[in-house]
XYZ file of N, CA and C in Angstrom:
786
model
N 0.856 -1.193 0.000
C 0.000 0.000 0.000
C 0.884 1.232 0.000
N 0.350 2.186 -0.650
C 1.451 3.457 -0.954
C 0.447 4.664 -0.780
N -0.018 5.090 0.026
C -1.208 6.260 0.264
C -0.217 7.779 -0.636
N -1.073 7.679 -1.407
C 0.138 9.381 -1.672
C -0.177 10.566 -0.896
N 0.502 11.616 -0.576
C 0.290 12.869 -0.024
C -0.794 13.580 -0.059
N -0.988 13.886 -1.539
C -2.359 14.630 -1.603
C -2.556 15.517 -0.802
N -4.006 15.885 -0.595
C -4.518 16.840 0.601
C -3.765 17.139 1.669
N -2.505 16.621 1.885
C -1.855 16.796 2.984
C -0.810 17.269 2.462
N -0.246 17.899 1.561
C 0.618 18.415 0.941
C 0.957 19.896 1.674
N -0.173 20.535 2.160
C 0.218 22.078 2.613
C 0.168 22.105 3.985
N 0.334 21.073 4.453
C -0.022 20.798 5.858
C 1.798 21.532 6.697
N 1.344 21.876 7.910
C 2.691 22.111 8.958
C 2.883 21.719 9.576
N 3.893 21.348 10.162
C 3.982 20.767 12.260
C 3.144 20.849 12.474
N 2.455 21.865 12.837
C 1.884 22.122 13.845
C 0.391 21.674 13.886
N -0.339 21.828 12.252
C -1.789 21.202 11.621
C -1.359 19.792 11.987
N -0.214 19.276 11.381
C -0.347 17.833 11.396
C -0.616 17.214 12.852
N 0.501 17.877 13.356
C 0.313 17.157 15.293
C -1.549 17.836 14.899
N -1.932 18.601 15.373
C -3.615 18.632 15.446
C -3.790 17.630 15.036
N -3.969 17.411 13.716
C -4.861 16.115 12.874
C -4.261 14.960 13.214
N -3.236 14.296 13.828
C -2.802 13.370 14.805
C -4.067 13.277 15.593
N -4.344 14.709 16.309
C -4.992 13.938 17.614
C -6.478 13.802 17.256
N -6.916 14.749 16.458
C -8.361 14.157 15.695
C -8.441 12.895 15.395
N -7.246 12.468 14.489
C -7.517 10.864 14.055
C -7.602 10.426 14.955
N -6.435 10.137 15.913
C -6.688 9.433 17.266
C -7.842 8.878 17.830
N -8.442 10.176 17.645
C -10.127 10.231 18.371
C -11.180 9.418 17.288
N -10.898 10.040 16.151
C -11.929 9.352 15.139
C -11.535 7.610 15.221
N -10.753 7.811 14.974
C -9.963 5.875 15.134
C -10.551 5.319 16.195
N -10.506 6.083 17.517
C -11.308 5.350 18.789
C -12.713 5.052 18.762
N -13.243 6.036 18.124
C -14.843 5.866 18.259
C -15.105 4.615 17.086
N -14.469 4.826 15.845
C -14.649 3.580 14.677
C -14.602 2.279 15.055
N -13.378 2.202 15.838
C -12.863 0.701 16.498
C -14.086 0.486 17.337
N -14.565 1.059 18.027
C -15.463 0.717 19.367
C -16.689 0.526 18.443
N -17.532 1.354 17.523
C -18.089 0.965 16.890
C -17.811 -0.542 16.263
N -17.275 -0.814 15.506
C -16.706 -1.556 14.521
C -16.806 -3.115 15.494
N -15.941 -2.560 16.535
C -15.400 -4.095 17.441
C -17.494 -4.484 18.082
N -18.340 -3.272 18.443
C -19.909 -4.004 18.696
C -19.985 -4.978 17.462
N -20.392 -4.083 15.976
C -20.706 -5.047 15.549
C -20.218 -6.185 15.219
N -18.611 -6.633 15.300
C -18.400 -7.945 14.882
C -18.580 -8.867 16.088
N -18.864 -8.359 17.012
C -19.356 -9.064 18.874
C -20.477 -9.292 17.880
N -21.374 -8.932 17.764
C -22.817 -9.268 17.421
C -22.779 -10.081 16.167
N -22.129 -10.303 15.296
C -21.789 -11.230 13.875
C -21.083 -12.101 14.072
N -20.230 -12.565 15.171
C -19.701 -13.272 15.477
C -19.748 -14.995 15.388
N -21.367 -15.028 15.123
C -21.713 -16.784 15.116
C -21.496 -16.799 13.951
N -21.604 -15.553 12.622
C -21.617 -15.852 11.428
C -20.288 -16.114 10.745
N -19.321 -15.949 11.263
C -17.870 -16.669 11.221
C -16.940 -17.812 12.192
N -18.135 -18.248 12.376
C -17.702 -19.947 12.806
C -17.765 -20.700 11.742
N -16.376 -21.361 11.528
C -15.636 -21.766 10.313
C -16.472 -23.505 9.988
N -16.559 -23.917 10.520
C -17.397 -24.958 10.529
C -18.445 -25.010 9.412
N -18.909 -23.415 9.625
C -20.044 -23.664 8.888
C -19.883 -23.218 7.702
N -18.443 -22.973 7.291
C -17.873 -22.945 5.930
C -16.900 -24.005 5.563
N -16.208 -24.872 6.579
C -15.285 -26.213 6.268
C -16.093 -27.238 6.731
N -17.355 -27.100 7.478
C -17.564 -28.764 7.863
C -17.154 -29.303 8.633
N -17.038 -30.648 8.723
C -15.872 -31.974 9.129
C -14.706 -31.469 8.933
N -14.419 -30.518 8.152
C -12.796 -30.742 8.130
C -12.245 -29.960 9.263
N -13.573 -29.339 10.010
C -12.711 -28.576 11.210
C -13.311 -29.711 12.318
N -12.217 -29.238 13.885
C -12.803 -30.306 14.847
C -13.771 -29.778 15.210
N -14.812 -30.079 16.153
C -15.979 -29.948 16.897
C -16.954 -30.848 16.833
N -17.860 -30.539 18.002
C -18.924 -31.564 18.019
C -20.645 -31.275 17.505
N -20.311 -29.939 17.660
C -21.790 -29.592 16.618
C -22.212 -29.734 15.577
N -22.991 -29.519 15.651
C -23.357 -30.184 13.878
C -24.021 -28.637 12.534
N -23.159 -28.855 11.657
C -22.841 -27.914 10.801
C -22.893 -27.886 9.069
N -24.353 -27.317 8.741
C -24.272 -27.625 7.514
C -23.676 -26.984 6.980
N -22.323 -27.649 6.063
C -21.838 -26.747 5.461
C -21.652 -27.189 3.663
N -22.915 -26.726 3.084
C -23.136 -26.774 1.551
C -22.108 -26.488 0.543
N -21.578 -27.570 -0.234
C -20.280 -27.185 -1.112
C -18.831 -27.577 -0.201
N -18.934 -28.240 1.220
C -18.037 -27.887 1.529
C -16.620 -28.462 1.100
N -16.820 -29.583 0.411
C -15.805 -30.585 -0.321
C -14.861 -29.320 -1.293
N -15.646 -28.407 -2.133
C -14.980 -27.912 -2.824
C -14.221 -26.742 -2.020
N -15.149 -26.097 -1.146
C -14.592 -25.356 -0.280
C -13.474 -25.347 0.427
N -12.909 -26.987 1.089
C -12.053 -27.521 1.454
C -10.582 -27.503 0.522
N -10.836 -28.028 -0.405
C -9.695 -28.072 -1.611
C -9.854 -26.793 -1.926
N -10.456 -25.683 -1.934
C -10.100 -24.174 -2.398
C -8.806 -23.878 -1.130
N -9.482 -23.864 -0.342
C -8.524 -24.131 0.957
C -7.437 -24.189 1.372
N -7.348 -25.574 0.714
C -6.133 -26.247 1.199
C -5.095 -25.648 0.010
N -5.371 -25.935 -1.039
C -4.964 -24.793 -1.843
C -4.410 -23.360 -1.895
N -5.171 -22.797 -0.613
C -4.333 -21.521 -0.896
C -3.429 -21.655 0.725
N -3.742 -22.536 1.494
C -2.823 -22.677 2.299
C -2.182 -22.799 1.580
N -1.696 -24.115 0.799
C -0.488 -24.627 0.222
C 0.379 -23.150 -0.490
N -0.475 -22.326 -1.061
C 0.142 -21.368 -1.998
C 0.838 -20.518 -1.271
N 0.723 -19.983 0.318
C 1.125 -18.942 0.772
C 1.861 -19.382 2.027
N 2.105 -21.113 2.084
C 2.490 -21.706 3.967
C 4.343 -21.230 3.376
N 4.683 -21.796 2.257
C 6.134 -21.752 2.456
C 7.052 -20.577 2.564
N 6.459 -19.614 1.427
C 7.315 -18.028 1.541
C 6.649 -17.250 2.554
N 6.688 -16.177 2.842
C 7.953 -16.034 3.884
C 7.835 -17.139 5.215
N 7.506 -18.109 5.709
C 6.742 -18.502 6.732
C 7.726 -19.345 7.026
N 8.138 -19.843 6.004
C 8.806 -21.744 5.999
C 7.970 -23.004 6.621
N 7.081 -22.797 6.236
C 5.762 -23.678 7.147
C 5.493 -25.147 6.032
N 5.449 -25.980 6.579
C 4.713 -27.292 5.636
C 3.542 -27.115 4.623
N 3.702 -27.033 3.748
C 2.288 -26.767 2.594
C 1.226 -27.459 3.015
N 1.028 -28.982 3.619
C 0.770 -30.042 3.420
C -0.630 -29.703 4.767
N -2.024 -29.739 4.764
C -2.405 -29.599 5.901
C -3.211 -31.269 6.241
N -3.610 -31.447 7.577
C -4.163 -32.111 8.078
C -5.408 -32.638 8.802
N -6.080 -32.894 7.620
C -7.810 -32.492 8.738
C -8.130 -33.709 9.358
N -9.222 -33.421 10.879
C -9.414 -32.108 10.031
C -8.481 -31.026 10.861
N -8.648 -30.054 10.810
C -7.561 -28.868 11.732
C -8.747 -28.342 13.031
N -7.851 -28.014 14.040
C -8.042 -27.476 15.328
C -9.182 -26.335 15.129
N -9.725 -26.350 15.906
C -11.039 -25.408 16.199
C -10.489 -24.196 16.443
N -11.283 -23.315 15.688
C -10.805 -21.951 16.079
C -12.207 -20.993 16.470
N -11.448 -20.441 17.889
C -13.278 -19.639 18.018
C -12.817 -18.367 17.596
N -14.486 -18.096 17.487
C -15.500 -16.769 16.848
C -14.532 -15.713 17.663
N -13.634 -15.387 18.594
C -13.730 -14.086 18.981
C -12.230 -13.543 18.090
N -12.834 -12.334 17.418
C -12.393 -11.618 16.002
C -11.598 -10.377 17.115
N -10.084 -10.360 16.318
C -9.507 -8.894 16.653
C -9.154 -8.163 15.612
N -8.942 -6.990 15.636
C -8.949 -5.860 14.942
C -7.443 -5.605 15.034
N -6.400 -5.520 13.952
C -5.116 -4.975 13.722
C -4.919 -3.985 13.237
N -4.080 -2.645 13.563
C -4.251 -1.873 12.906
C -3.416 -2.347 11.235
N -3.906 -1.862 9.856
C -2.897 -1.807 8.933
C -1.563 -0.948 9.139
N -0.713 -2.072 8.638
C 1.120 -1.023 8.731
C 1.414 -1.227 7.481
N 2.404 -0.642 6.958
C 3.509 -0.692 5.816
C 4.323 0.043 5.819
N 5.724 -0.479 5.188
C 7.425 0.200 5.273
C 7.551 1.318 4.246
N 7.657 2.107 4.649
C 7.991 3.734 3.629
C 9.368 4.059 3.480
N 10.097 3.964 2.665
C 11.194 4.784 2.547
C 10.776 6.146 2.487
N 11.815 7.008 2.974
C 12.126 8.552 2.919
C 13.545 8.604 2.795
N 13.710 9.536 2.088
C 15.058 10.167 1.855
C 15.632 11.644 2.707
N 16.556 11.223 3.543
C 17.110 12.286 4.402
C 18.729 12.317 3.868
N 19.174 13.745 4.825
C 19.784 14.429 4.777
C 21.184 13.325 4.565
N 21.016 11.893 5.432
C 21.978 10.718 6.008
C 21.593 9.710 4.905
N 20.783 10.098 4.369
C 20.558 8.794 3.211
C 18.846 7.954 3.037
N 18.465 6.860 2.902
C 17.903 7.084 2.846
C 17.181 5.803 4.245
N 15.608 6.295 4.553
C 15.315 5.663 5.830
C 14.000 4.724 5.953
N 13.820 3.239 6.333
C 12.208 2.818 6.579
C 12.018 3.343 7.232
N 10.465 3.636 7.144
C 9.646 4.006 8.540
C 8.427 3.143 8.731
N 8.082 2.705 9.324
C 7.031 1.743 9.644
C 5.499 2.906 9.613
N 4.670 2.924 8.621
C 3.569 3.433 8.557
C 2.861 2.779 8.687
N 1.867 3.202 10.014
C 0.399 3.003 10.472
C -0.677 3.731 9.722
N -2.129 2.702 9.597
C -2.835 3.245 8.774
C -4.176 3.040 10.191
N -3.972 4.222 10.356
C -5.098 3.942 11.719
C -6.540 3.711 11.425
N -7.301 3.960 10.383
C -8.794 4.180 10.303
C -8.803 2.341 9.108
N -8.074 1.660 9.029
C -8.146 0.960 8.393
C -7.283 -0.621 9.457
N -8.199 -1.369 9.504
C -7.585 -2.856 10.255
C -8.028 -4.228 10.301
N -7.198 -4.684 10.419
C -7.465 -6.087 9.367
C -8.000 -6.807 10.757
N -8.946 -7.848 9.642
C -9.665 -8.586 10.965
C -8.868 -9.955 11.119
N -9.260 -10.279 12.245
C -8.692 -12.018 12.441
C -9.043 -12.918 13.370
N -8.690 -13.918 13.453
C -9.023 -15.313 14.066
C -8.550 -15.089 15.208
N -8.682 -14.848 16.631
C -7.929 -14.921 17.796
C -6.298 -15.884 17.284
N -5.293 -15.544 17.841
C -3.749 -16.423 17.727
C -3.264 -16.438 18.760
N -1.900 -16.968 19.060
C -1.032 -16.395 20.089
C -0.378 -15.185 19.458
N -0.128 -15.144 18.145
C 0.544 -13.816 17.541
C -0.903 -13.000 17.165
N -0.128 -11.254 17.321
C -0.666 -10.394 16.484
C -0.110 -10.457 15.319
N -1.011 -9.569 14.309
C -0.302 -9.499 13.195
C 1.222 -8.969 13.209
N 1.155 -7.652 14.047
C 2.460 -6.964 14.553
C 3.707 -7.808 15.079
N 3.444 -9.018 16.273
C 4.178 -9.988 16.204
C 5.005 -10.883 15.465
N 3.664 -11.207 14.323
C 4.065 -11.883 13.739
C 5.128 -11.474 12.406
N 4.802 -9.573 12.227
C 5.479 -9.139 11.268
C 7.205 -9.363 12.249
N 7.266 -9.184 13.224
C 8.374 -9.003 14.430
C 9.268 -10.207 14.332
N 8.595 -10.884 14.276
C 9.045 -12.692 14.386
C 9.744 -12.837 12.985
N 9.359 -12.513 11.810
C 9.369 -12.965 10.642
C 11.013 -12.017 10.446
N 10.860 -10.504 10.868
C 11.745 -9.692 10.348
C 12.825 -10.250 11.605
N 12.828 -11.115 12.691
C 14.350 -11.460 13.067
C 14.271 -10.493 14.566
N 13.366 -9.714 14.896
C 12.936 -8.858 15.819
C 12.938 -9.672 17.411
N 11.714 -10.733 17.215
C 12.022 -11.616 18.325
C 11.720 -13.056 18.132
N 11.999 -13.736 18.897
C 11.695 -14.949 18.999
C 10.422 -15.982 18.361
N 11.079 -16.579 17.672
C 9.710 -17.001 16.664
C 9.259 -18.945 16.754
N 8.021 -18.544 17.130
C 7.269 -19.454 17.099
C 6.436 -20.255 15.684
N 7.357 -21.384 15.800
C 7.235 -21.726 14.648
C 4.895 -22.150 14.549
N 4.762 -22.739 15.566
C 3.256 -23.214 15.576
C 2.537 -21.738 15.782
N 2.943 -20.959 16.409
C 2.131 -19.319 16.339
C 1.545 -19.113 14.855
N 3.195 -18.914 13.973
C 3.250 -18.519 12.882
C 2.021 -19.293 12.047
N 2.243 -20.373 12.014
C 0.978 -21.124 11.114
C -0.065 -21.184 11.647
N -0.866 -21.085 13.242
C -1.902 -20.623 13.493
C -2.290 -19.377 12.865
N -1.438 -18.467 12.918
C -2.287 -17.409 11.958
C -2.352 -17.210 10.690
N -1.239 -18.341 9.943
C -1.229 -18.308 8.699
C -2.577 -18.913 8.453
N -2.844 -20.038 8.879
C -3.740 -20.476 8.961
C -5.393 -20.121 9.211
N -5.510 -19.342 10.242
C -6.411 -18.509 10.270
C -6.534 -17.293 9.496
N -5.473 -17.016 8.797
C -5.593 -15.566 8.042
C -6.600 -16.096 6.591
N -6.149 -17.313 6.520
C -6.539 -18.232 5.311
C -8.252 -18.655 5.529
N -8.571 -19.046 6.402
C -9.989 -19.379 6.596
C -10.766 -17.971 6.459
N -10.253 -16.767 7.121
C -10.971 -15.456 7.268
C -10.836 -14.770 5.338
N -10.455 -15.002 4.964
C -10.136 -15.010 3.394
C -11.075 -15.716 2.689
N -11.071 -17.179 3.273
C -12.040 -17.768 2.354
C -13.361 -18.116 2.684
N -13.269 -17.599 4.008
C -14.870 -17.157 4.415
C -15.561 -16.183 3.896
N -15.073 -14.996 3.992
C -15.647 -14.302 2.941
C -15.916 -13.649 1.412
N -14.409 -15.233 0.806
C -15.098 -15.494 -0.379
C -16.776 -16.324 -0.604
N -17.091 -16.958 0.584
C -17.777 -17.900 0.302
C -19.210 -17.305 0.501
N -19.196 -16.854 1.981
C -20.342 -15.626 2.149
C -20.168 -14.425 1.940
N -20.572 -13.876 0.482
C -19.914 -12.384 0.499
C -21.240 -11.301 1.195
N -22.185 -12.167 1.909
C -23.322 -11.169 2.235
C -22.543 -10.599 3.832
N -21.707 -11.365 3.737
C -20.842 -10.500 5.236
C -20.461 -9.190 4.741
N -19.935 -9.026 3.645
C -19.175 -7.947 2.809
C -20.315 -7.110 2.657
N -21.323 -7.411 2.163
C -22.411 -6.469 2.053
C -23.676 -5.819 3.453
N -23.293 -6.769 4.169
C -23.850 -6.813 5.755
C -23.099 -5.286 6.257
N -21.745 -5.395 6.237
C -20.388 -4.451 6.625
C -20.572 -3.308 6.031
N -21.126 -3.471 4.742
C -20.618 -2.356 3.633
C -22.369 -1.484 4.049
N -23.453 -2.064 4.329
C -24.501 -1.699 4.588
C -24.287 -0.631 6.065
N -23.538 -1.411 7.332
C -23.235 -0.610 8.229
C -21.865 0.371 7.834
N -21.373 0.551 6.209
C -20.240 1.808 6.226
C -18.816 1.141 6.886
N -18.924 0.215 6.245
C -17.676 -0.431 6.594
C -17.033 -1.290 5.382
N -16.162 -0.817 4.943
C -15.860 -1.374 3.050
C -14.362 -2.733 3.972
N -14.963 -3.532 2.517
C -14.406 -5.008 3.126
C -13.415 -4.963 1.827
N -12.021 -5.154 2.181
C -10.898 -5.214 0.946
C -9.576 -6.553 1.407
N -9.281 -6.662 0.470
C -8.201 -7.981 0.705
C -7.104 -6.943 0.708
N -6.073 -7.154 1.347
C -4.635 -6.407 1.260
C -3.820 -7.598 1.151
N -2.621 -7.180 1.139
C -1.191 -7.997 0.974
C 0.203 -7.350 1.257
N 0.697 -7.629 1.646
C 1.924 -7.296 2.369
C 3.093 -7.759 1.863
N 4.236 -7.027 1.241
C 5.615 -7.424 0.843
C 5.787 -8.454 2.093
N 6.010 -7.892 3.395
C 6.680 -8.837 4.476
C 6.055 -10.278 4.632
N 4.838 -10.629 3.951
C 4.389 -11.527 4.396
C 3.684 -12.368 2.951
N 4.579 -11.986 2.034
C 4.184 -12.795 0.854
C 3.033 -12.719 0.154
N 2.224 -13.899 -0.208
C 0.667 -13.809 -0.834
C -0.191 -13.958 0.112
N 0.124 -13.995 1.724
C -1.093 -14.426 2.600
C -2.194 -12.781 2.310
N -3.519 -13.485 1.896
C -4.226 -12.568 2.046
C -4.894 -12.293 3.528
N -4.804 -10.784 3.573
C -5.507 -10.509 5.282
C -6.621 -9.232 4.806
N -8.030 -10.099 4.785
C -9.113 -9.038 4.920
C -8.947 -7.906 6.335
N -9.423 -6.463 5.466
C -9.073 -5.246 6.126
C -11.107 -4.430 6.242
N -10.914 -3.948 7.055
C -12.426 -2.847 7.333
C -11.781 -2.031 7.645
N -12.499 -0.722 6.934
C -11.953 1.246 7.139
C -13.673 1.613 6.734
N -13.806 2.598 7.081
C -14.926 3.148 7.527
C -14.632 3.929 6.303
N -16.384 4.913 5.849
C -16.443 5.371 4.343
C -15.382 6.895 4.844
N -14.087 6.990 5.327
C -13.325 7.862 5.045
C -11.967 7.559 5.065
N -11.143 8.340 4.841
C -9.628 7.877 4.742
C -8.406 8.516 5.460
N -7.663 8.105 5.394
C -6.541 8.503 5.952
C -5.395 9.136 4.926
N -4.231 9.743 5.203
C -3.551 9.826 4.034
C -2.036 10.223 4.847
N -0.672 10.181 4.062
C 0.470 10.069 4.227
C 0.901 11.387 3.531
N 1.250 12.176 4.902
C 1.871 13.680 4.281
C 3.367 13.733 3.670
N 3.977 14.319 3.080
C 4.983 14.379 2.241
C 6.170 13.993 3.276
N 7.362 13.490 2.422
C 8.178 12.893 3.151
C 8.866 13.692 4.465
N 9.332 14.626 4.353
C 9.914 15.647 5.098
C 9.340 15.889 6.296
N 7.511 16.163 6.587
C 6.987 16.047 7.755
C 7.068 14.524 8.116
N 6.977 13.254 7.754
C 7.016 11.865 7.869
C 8.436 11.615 9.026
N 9.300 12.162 8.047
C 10.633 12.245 8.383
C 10.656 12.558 9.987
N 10.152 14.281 9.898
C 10.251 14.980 10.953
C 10.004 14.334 12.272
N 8.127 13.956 11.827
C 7.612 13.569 13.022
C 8.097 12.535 13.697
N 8.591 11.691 12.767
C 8.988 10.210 13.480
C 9.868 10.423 13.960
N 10.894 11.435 14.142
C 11.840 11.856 14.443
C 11.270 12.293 16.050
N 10.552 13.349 16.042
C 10.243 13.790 17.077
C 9.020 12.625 17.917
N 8.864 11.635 17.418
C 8.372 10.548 18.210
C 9.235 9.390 18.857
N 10.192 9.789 18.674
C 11.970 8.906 19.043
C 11.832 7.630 18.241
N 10.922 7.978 17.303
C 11.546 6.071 16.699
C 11.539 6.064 15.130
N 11.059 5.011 14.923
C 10.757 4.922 12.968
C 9.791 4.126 12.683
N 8.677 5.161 13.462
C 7.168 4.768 13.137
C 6.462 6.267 13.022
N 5.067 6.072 12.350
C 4.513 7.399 11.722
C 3.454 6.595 11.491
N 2.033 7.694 12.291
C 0.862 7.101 11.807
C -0.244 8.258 10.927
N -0.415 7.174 9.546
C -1.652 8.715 8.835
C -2.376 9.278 9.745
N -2.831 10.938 9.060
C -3.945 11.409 9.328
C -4.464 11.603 8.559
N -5.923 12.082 9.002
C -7.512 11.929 8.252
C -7.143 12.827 6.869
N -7.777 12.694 5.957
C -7.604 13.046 4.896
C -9.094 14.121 5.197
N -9.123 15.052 5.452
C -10.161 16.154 5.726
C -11.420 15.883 4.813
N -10.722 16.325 3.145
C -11.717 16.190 2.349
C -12.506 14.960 2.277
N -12.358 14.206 2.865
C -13.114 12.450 2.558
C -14.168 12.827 3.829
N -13.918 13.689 4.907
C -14.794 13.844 5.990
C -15.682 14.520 5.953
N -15.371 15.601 5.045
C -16.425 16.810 4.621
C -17.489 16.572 3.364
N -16.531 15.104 2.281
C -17.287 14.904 1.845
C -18.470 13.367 1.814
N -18.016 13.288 2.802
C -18.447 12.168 3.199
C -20.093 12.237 2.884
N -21.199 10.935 2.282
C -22.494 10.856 1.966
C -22.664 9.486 1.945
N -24.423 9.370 2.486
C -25.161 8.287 2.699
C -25.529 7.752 1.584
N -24.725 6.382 1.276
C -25.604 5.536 -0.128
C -26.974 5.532 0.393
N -27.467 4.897 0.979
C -28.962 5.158 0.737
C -29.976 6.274 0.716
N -29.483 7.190 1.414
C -30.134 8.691 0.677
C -29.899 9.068 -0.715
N -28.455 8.404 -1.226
C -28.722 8.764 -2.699
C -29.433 7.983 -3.492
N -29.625 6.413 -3.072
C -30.619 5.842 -3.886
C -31.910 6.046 -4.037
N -32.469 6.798 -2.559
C -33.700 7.409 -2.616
C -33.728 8.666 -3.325
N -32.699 9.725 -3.326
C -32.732 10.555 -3.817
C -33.238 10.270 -5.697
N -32.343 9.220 -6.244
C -32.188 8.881 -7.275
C -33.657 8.354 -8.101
N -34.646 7.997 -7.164
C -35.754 7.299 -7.065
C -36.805 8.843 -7.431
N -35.972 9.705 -6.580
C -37.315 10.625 -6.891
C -36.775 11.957 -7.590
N -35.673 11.447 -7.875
C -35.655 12.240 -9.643
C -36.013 11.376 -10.750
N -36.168 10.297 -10.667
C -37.007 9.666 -11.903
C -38.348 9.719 -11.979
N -38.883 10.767 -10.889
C -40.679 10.942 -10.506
C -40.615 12.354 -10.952
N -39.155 12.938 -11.148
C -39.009 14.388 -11.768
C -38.901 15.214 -10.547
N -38.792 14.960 -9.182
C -38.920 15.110 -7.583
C -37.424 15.278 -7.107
N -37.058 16.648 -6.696
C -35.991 16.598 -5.878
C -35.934 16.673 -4.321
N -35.139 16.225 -3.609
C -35.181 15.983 -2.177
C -33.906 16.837 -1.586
């Protein structure tokens, strides 16, 4: 992901720290929103009732298609267990039960900037945007940690969430009325992908506004003045101001074809 500058181009110290702490705030209220409703949707991603038998448990679970569902599956395990992971392609059903309770990651990605010393990563946070997942022993953050040599790596962590990143992927290939459930409450459902972590796909939710990445020099600055080499977007203003209700425009749309404006 590469957010360009844009709207944040004329921005200063001093606007930006502001719009830091706005996002902050907007990010808090989204998450808290966001984290009710997947508490309340929660039975509708019990994997069972998209693998079947091939997961353990004792309930009973219709799960229609699931033969093919399974080999889609296992399949894209196989496609994404070995790079970067070093994990066995090969899976074993059926596989370990995984429960319903879903966490929220924020999205990151590595930015070069060019300074005065050459040139620098910075670890960019995308606060209004975060990927969902399967409870693990790793976060995603961990697991980016583990992988880059950071700390201590668990080889069975790692494929629990490879693993679970993989079911939450092909769950909502399978039911995409989750996607439209989400997108109904203003919550847009997108697959991302990550250099650090190969082809594993990790479904992401961001709310109908955005964030954006101010030009390198404030990037530079701030992370500087945050003592490390991390930097998180702020709100992209114009997406807030212009922010509008799909369904007022479909009604709207309804009663200009009656020749009727609203």
């Amino acid at each position: 992901m590469d957010n360009r500058a844009g709207p944040a181009e004329a921005l200063n110290v001093e606007q930006m720290l502001h719009l830091h702490t706005l996002t902050k705030e907007v990010a808090k209220i989204c998450q808290k929103q966001l984290r009710g409703y997947l508490d309340t949707m929660a039975l509708l991603f019990r994997p069972r009732r998209m693998l079947g038998e091939a997961v353990e448990g004792t309930e009973r679970e219709s799960a229609t298609g699931s033969e093919r569902t399974v080999a889609e599956f296992r399949e894209l395990y196989r496609r994404v267990a070995v790079r970067p992971f070093d994990l066995r392609p090969e899976l074993t059903f059926p596989i370990e039960s995984v429960s319903t309770q879903l966490q929220l990651y924020e999205w990151e990605y590595l930015h070069d900037t060019k300074t005065d010393r050459g040139w620098r990563t910075i670890r960019v946070t995308t606060p209004l945007t975060w990927v969902i997942a399967y409870s693990s022993n790793y976060s995603l953050s961990m697991l980016r940690q583990a992988l880059a040599g950071h700390e201590e790596r668990d080889p069975e962590a790692v494929r629990a969430f490879v693993l679970r990143a993989c079911i939450m992927h092909t769950h909502f290939l399978k039911f995409p009325a989750i996607a439209e459930l989400l997108a109904g409450l203003r919550y847009r459902v997108e697959v991302r992908r990550s250099p650090e972590l190969g082809e594993l796909p990790l479904v992401s939710l961001s709310p109908p506004f955005a964030t954006v990445r101010p030009p390198d020099n404030l990037v530079t600055m701030a992370s500087g003045l945050a003592g490390g080499a991390s930097f998180s977007e702020v709100l992209n203003l114009d997406t807030v101001k212009n922010l509008q209700d799909p369904l007022r425009q479909e009604v709207a749309a309804i009663f200009r074809s009656h020749g009727q404006e609203i």
